[in-house]
mmCIF file of C-alpha atoms in Angstrom:
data_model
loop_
_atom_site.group_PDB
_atom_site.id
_atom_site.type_symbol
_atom_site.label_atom_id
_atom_site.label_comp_id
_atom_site.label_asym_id
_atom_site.label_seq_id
_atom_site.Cartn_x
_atom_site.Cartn_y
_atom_site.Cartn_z
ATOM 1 C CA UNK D 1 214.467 -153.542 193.499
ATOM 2 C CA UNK D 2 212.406 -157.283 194.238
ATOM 3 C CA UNK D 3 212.162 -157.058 190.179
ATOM 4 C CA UNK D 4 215.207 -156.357 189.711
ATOM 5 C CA UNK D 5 217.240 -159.400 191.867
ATOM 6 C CA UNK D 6 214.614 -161.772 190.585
ATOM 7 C CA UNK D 7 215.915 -160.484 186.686
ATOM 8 C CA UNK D 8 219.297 -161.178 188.025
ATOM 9 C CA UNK D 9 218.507 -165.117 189.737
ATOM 10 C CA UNK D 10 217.166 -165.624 186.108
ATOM 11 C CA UNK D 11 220.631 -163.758 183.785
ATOM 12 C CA UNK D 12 222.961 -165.614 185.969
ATOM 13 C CA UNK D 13 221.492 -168.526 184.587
ATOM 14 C CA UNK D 14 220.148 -168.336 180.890
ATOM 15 C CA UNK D 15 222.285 -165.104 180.168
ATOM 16 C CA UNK D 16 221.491 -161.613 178.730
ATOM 17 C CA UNK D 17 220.574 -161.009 174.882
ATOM 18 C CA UNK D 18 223.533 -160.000 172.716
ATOM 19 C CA UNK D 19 221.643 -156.482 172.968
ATOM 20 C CA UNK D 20 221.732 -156.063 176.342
ATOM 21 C CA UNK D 21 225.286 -157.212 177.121
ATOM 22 C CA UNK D 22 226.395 -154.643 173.938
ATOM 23 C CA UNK D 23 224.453 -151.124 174.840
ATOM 24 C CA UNK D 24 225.946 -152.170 178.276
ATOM 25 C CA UNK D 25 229.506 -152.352 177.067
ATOM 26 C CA UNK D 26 228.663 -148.982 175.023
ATOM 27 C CA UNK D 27 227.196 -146.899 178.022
ATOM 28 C CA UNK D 28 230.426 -148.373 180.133
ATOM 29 C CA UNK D 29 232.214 -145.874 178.996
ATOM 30 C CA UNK D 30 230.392 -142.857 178.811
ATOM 31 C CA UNK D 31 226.843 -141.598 178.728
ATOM 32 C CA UNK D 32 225.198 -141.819 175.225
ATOM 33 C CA UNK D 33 222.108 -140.779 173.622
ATOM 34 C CA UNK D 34 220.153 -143.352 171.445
ATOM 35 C CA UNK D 35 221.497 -142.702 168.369
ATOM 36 C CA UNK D 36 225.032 -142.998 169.871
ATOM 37 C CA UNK D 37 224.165 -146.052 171.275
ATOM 38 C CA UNK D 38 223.021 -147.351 168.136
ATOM 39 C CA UNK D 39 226.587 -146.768 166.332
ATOM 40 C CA UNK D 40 228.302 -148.121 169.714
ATOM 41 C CA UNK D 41 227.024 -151.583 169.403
ATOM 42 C CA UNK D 42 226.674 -151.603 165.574
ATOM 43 C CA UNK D 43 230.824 -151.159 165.597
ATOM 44 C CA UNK D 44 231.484 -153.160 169.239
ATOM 45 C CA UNK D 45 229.747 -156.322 166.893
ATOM 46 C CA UNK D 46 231.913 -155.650 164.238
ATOM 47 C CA UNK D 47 228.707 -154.316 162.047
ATOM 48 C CA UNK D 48 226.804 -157.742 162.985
ATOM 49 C CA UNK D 49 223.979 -156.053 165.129
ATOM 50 C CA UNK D 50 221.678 -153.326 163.442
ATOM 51 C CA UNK D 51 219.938 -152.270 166.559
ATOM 52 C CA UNK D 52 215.894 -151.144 165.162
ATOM 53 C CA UNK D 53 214.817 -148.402 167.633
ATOM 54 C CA UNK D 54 212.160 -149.877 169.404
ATOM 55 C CA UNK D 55 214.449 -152.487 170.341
ATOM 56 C CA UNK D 56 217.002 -149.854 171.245
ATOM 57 C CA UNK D 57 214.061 -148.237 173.946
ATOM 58 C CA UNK D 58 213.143 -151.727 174.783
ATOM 59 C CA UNK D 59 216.177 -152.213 175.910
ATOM 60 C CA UNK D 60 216.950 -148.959 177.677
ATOM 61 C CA UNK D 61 213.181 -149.359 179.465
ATOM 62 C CA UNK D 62 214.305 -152.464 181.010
ATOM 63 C CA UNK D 63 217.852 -151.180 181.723
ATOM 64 C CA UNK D 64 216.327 -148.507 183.548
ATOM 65 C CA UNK D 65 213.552 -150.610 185.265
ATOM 66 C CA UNK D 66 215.994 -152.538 186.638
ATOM 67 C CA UNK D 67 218.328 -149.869 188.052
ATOM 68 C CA UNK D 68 221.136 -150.670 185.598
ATOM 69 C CA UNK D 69 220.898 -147.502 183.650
ATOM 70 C CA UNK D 70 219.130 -144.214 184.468
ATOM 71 C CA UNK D 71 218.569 -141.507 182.509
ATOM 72 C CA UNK D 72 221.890 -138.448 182.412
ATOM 73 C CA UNK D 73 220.469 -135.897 180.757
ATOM 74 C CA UNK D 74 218.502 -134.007 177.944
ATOM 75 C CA UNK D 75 219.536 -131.751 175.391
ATOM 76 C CA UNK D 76 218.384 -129.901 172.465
ATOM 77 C CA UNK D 77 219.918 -130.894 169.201
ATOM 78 C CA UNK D 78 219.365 -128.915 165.596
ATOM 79 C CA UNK D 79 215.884 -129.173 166.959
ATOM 80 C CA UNK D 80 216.004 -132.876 168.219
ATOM 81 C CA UNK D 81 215.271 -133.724 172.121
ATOM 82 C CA UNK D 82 218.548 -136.178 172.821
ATOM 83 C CA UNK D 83 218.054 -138.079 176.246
ATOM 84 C CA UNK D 84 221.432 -139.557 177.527
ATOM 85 C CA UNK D 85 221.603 -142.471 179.636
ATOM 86 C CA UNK D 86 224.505 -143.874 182.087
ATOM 87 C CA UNK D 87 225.244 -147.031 183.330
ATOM 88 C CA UNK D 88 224.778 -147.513 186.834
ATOM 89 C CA UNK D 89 226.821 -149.314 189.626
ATOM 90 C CA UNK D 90 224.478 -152.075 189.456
ATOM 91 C CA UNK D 91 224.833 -152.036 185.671
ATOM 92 C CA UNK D 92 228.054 -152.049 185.882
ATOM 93 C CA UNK D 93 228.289 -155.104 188.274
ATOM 94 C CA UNK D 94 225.815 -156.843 185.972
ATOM 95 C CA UNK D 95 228.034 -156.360 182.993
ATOM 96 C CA UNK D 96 230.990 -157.304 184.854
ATOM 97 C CA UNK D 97 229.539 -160.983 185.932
ATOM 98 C CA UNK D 98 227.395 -161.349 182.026
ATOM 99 C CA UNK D 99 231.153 -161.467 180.810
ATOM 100 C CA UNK D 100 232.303 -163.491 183.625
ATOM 101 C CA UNK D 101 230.147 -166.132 182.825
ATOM 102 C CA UNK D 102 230.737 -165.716 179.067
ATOM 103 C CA UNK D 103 234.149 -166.665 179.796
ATOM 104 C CA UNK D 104 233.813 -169.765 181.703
ATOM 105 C CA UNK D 105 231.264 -170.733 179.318
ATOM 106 C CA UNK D 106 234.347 -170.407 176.266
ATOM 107 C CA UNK D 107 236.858 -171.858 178.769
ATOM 108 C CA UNK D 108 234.436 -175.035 178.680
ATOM 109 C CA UNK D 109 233.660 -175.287 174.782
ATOM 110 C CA UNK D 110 237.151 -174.219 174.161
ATOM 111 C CA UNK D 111 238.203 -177.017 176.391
ATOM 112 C CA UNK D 112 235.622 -179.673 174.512
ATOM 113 C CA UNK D 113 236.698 -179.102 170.891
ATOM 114 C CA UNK D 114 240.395 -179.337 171.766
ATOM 115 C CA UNK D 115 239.815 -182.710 173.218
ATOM 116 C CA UNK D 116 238.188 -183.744 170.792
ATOM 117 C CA UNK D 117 240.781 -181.839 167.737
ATOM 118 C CA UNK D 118 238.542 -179.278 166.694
ATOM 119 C CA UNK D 119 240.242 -176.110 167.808
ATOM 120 C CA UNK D 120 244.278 -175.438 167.763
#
């Protein structure tokens, strides 16, 4: 896991890609195959974010690299292979401190453009 807590040093200070943070939030809840996944983040972005599937396995290959998602299961599908993934505790932790600092980030714009009368 060297990888992995040097990935972290880095995220805790430049952040995790829109991508990352959203097929997060969608395998938070339950597993999901890719195509599942796909429709998770394309609604949790409020239709902003078309994920393209190599970006989609991208993703997932460094999600599981990193021990933040692992692979659930397989299954058979009208004749379609669906692999499921899961989040994992460390996933889970990750997600938890990405939106953490997302938040204190806000509090300080937010804080900014009211001083200076650009937000109500």
């Amino acid at each position: 896991m060297y990888r992995g807590a040097i990935y972290t040093r880095v995220m805790s200070v430049r952040g995790m890609s829109e991508q990352t943070l959203l097929v997060l939030t969608a395998l938070a809840e339950q597993p999901l195959h890719g195509y599942a996944i796909v429709k998770a983040v394309h609604e949790l972005s409020g239709g902003r974010l078309e994920l393209r599937v190599g970006t989609l396995y991208g993703v997932l290959d460094r999600l599981v690299a990193d021990g933040w998602a692992e692979r659930d299961r397989e299954e058979v599908h009208q004749g379609r292979l669906r692999r499921y993934y899961r989040l994992t505790g460390d996933g889970l932790r990750a997600l938890a401190a990405e939106v953490t600092r997302l938040e204190a980030t806000v509090r300080a714009a937010s804080t900014v453009l009211r001083a200076v009368g650009g937000l109500a």
